Coordinates of C-alpha atoms and ligand atoms in Angstrom, one line a residue:
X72 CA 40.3 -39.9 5.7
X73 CA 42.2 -39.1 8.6
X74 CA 42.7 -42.5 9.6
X75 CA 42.1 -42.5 13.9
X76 CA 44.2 -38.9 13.7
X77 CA 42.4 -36.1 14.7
X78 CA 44.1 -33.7 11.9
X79 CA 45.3 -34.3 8.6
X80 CA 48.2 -33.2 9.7
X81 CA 49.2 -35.5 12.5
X82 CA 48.7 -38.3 10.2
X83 CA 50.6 -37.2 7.3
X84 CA 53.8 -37.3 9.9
X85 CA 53.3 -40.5 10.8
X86 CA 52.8 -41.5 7.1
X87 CA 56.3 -40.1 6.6
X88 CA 58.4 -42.9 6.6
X89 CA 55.6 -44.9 4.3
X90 CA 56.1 -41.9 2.2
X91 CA 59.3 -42.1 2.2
X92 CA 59.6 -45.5 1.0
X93 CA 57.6 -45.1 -1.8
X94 CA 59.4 -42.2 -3.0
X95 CA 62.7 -43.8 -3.2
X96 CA 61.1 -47.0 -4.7
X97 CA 59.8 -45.0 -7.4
X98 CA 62.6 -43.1 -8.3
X99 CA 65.0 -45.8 -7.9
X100 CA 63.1 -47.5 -10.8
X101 CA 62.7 -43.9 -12.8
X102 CA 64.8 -43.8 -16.0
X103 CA 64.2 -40.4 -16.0
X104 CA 66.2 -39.8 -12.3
X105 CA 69.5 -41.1 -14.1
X106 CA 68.7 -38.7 -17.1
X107 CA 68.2 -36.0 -14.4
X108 CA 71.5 -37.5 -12.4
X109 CA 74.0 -37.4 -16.2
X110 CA 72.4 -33.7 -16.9
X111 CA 73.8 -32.5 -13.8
X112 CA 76.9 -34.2 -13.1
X113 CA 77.8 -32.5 -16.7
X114 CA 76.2 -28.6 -15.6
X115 CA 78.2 -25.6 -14.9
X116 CA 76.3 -24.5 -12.3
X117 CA 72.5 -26.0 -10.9
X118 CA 70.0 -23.4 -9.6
X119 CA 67.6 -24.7 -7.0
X120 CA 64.4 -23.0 -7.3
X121 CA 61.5 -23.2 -4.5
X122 CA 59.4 -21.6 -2.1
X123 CA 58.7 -22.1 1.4
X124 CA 59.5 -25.7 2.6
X125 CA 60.3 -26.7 -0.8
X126 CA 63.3 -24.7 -0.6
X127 CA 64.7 -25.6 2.7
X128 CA 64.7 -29.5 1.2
X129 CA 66.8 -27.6 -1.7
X130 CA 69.2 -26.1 1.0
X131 CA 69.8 -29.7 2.0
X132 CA 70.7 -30.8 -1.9
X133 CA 72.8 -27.4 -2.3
X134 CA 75.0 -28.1 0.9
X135 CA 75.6 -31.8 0.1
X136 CA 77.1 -31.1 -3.5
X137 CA 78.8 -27.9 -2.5
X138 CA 80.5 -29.5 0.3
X139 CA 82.0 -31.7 -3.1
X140 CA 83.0 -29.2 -5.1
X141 CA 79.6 -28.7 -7.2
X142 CA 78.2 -25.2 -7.8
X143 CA 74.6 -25.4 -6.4
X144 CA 72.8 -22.8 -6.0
X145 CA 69.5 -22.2 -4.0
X146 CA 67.3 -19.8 -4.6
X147 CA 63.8 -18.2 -3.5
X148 CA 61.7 -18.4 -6.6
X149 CA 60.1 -14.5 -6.0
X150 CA 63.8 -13.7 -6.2
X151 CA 64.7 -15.3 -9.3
X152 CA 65.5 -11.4 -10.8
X153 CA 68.2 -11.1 -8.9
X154 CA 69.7 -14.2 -10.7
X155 CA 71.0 -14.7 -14.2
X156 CA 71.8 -18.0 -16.0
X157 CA 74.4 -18.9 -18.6
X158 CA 74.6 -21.9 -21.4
X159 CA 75.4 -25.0 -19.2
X160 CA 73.6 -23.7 -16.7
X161 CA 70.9 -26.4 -14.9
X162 CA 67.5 -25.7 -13.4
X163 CA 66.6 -27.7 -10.5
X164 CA 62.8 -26.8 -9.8
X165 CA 61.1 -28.1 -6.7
X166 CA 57.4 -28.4 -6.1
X167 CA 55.3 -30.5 -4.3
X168 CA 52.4 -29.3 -6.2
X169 CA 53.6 -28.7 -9.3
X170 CA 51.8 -25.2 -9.4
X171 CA 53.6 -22.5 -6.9
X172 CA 53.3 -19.4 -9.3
X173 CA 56.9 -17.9 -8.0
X174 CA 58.7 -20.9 -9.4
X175 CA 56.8 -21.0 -12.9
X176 CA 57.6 -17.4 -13.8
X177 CA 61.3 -18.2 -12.2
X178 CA 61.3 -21.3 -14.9
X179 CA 60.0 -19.4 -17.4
X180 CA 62.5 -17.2 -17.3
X181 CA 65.4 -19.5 -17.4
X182 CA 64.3 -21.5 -19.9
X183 CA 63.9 -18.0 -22.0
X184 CA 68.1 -17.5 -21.1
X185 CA 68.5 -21.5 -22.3
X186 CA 69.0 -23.6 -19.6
X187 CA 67.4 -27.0 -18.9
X188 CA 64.8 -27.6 -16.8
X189 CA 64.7 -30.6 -14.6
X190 CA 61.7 -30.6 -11.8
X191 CA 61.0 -33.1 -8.6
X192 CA 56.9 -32.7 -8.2
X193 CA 54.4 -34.4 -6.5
X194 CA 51.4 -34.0 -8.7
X195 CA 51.6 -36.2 -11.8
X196 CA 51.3 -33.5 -15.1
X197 CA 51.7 -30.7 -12.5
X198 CA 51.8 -27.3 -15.2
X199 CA 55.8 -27.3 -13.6
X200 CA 56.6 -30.7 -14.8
X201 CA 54.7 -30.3 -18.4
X202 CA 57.1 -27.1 -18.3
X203 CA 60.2 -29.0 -17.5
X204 CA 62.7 -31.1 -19.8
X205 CA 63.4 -34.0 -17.4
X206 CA 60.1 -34.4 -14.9
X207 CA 60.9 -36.5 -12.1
X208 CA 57.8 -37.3 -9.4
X209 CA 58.2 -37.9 -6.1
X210 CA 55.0 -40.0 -5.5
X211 CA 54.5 -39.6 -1.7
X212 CA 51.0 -39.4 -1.9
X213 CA 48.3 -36.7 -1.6
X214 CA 48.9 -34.2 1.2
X215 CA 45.5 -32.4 2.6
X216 CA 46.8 -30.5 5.6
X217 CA 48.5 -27.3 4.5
X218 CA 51.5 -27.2 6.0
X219 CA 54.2 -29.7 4.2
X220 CA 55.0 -32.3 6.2
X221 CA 55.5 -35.9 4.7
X222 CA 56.2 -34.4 0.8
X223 CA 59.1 -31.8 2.7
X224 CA 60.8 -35.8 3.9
X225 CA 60.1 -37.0 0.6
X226 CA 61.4 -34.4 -1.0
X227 CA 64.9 -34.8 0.8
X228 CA 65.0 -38.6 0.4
X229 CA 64.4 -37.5 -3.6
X230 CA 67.3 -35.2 -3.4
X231 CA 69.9 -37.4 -1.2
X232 CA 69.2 -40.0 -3.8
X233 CA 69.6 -37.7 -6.5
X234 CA 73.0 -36.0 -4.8
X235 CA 74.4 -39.6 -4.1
X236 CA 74.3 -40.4 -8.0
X237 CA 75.5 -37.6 -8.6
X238 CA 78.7 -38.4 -6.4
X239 CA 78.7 -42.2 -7.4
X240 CA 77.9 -42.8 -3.8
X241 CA 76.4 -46.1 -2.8
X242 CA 72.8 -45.8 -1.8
X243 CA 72.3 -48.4 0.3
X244 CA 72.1 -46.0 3.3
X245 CA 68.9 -44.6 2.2
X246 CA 66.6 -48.1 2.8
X247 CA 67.4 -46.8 6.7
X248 CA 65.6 -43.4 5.9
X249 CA 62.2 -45.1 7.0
X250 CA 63.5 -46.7 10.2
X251 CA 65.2 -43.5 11.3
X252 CA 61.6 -41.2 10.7
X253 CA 60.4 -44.1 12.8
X254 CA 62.4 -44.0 15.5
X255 CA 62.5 -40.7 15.7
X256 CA 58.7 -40.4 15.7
X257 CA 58.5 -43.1 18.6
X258 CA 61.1 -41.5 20.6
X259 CA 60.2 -37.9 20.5
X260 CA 56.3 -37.4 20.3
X261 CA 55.7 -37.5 23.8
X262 CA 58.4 -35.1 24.5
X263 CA 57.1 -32.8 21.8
X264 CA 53.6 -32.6 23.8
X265 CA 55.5 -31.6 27.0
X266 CA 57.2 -28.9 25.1
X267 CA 54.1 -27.8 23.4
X268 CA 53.0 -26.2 26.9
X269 CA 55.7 -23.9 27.3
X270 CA 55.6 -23.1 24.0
X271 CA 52.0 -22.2 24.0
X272 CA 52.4 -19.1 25.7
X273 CA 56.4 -18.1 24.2
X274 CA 55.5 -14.8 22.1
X275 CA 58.8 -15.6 20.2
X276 CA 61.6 -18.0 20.1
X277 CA 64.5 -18.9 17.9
X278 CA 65.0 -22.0 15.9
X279 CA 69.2 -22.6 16.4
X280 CA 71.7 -24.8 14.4
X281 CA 74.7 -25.3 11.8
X282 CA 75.4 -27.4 8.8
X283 CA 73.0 -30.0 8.1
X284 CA 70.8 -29.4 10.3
X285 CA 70.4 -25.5 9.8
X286 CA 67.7 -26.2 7.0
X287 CA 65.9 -28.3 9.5
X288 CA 65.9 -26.0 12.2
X289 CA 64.9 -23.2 8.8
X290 CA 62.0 -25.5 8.4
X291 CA 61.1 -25.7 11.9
X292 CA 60.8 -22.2 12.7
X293 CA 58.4 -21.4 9.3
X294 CA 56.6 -24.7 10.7
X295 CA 55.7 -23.6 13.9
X296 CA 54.9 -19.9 12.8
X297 CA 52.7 -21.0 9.9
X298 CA 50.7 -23.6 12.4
X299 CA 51.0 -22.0 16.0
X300 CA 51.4 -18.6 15.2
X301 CA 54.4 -18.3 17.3
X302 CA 57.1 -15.8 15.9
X303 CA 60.1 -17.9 15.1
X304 CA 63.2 -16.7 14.2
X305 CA 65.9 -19.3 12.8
X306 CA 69.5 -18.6 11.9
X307 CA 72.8 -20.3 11.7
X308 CA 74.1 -21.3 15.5
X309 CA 77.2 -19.1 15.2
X310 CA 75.1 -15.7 14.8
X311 CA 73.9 -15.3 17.7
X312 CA 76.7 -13.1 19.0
X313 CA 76.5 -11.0 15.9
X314 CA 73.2 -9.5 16.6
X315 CA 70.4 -11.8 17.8
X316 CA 71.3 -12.5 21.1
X317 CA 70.5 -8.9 22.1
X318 CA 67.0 -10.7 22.1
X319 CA 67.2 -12.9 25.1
X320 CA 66.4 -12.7 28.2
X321 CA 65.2 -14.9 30.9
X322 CA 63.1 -17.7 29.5
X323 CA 63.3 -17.0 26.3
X324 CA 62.6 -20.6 24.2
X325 CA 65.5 -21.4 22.1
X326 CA 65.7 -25.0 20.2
X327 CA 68.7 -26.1 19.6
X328 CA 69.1 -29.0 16.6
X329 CA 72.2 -30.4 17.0
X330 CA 73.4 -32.4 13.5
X331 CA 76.1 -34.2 15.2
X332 CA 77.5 -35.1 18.9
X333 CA 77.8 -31.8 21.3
X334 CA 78.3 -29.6 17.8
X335 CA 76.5 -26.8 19.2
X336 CA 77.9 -26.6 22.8
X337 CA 79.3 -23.8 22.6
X338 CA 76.0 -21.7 21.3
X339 CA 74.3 -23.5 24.1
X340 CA 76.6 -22.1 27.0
X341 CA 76.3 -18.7 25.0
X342 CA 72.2 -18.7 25.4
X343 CA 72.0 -20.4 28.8
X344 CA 74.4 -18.0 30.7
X345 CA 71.9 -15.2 29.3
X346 CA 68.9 -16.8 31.1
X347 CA 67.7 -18.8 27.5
X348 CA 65.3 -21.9 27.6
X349 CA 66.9 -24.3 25.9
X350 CA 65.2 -27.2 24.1
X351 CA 67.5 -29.8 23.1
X352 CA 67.4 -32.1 20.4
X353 CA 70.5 -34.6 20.0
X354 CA 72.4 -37.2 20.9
X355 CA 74.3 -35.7 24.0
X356 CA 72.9 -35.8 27.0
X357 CA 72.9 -33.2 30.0
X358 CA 72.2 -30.5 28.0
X359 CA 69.0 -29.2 29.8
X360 CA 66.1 -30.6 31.3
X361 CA 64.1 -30.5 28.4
X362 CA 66.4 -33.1 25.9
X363 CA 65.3 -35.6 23.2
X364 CA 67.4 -37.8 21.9
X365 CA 67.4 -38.8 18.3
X366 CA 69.1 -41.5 16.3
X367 CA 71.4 -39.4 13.6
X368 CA 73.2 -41.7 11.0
X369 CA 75.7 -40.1 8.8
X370 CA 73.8 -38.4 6.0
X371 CA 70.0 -39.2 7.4
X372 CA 70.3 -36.4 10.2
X373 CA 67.4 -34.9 8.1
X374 CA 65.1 -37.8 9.0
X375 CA 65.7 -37.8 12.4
X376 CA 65.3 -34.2 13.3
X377 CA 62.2 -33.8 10.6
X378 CA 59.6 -35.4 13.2
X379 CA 60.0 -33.3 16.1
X380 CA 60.1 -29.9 14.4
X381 CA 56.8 -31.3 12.6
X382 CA 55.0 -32.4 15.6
X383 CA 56.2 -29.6 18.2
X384 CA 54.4 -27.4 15.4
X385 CA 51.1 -29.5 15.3
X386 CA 50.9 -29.6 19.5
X387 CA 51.6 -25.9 19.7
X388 CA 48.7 -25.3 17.2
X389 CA 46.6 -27.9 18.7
X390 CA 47.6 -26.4 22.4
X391 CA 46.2 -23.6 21.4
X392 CA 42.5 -24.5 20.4
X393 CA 43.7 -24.1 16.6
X394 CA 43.1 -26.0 13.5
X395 CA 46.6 -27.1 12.0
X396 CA 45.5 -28.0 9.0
X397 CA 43.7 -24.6 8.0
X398 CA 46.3 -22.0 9.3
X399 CA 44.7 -18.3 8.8
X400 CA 45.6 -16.6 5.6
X401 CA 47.6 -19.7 4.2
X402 CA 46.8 -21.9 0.6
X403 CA 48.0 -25.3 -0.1
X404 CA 49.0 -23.9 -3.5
X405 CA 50.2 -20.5 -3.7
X406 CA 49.4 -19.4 -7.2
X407 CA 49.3 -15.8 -7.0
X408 CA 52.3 -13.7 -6.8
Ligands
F6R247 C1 54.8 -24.8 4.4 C2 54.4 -24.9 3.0 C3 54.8 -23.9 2.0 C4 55.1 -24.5 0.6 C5 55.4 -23.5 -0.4 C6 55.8 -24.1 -1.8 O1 54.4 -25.8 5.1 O2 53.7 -25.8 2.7 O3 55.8 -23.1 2.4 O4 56.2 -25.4 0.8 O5 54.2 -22.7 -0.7 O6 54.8 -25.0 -2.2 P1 55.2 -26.1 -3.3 O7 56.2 -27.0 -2.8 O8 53.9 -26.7 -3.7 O9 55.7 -25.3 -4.5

């Protein structure tokens, strides 16, 4: 049931941070996460594979352990010919349904050339995790709307656990994942609908940011295109005057996620002196008329700036007289190739 929502897809954003509890409850009493954790502290190198959404959570996981000296690397499952894999060489395959046809021939395939095969699903027995050495699940529930919304948070808070044993970190800072989605939920949805009406009519628009947060704003761009049918374009901050500011002109929507405080200033002054709209997500304030502030704590940006990219999607859509949770030419589970 929808429970009161008027879309499946609403109401799986607001189940996020119950999700998200449940997720890192479960894992945290998995044996089979620590198996997971001692296989890839001892790898040579770990190779994310995923599609779609499931892939920007893997950009998250691959950024985190680079930045500490691991060898992660992500990869589009259709692409996995252009990669090769060598003894000690770890498969990390992400699926929330356990059934995305790219990432079982990409699997098959590497487990052909010997390496192991760990995989984060959300189906229990999903044909990925039978197919995998170590199966971990990340339990968030059953999603029915299309578009990933509360298995893409879960899937992070799987992998920030995950990257934090890797590191011996303390994980303490995760029981704050919840709070944060809430907070960030309460504080922005409002804003989100005001937003939506500009964005209603915007033929394109570009998703902007850097570091952490560049997956988000990855995630937000597919997001809005899948449900609103708005061309979004999303690329790291810094780009924009290699190329794609050539693009805009007056009143052309640009969201800016910014990971930390006034991280992205510069690329702001850059779009705004050529006439840009600029949407602005963040702690800093002044920015532009249309600012939202979030709540980021060190290492839970992801949770903070996941709600508003989800729900700026849904109220486009919805803005628009269409059905978010049946977007036009789209599965839940892409099984053909
Ligand atoms: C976007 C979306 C898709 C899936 C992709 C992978 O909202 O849902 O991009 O993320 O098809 O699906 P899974 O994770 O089931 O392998």
């Amino acid at each position: 049931s929808k429970g009161g929502y008027s879309h499946f897809m609403l109401k799986e954003i607001h189940d996020s941070p119950l999700a998200v509890k449940e997720t890192l409850s479960t894992m945290m009493a998995d044996d089979s996460v620590d198996k997971a954790v001692k296989v890839m502290s001892q790898a040579n190198r770990i190779f994310v594979v995923a599609a779609g959404t499931s892939y920007h959570a893997g950009l998250i996981f691959g950024r985190e352990l680079n930045m500490s000296g691991f060898t992660v690397i992500p990869m589009i499952a259709s692409e996995y010919p252009s990669y090769r894999t060598r003894a000690g060489d770890v498969i990390l395959a992400l699926s929330q349904s356990g059934e995305t046809l790219d990432v079982k021939m990409a699997i098959k395939e590497f487990k052909n050339e010997g390496s192991t095969i760990i995989s984060i699903t959300n189906v229990i027995e999903s044909t990925i995790s039978r197919e995998s050495d170590v199966k971990l699940y990340m339990r968030a529930g059953p999603e029915l709307g299309v578009a990933a919304t509360k298995t893409f948070v879960s899937q992070v808070a799987s992998l920030l656990l995950l990257k934090s044993k890797i590191l011996g970190e303390k994980l303490d800072y995760l029981s704050h994942a919840h709070e944060v989605l809430e907070a960030s939920l309460e504080g922005t949805e409002g804003q989100m609908k005001k937003w939506s009406s500009t964005l209603i009519s915007a033929p394109s628009m570009y998703y902007l940011s850097k570091g952490v947060g560049l997956p988000m704003a990855l995630e937000g761009a597919l997001k809005i295109k899948e449900v609103a049918y708005v061309h979004a374009e999303s690329y790291p901050a810094g780009e924009s005057k290699h190329g794609p500011i050539a693009l805009v002109s007056e009143g052309f929507p640009v969201v800016f996620l910014d990971p930390g405080i006034d991280e992205l200033k510069v690329n702001i002054e850059e779009m705004k002196s050529r006439g840009a709209r600029i949407f602005y997500v963040g702690t800093s304030k002044g920015i532009s008329k249309d600012e939202v502030e979030v709540r980021l704590e060190k290492g839970l940006e992801p949770f903070a700036l996941a709600p508003p990219i989800q729900l700026l999607a849904y109220y486009v859509s919805v803005g628009k007289g269409l059905d978010p949770d049946r977007p036009r030419n789209l599965a839940k589970t892409v099984t053909v190739e």
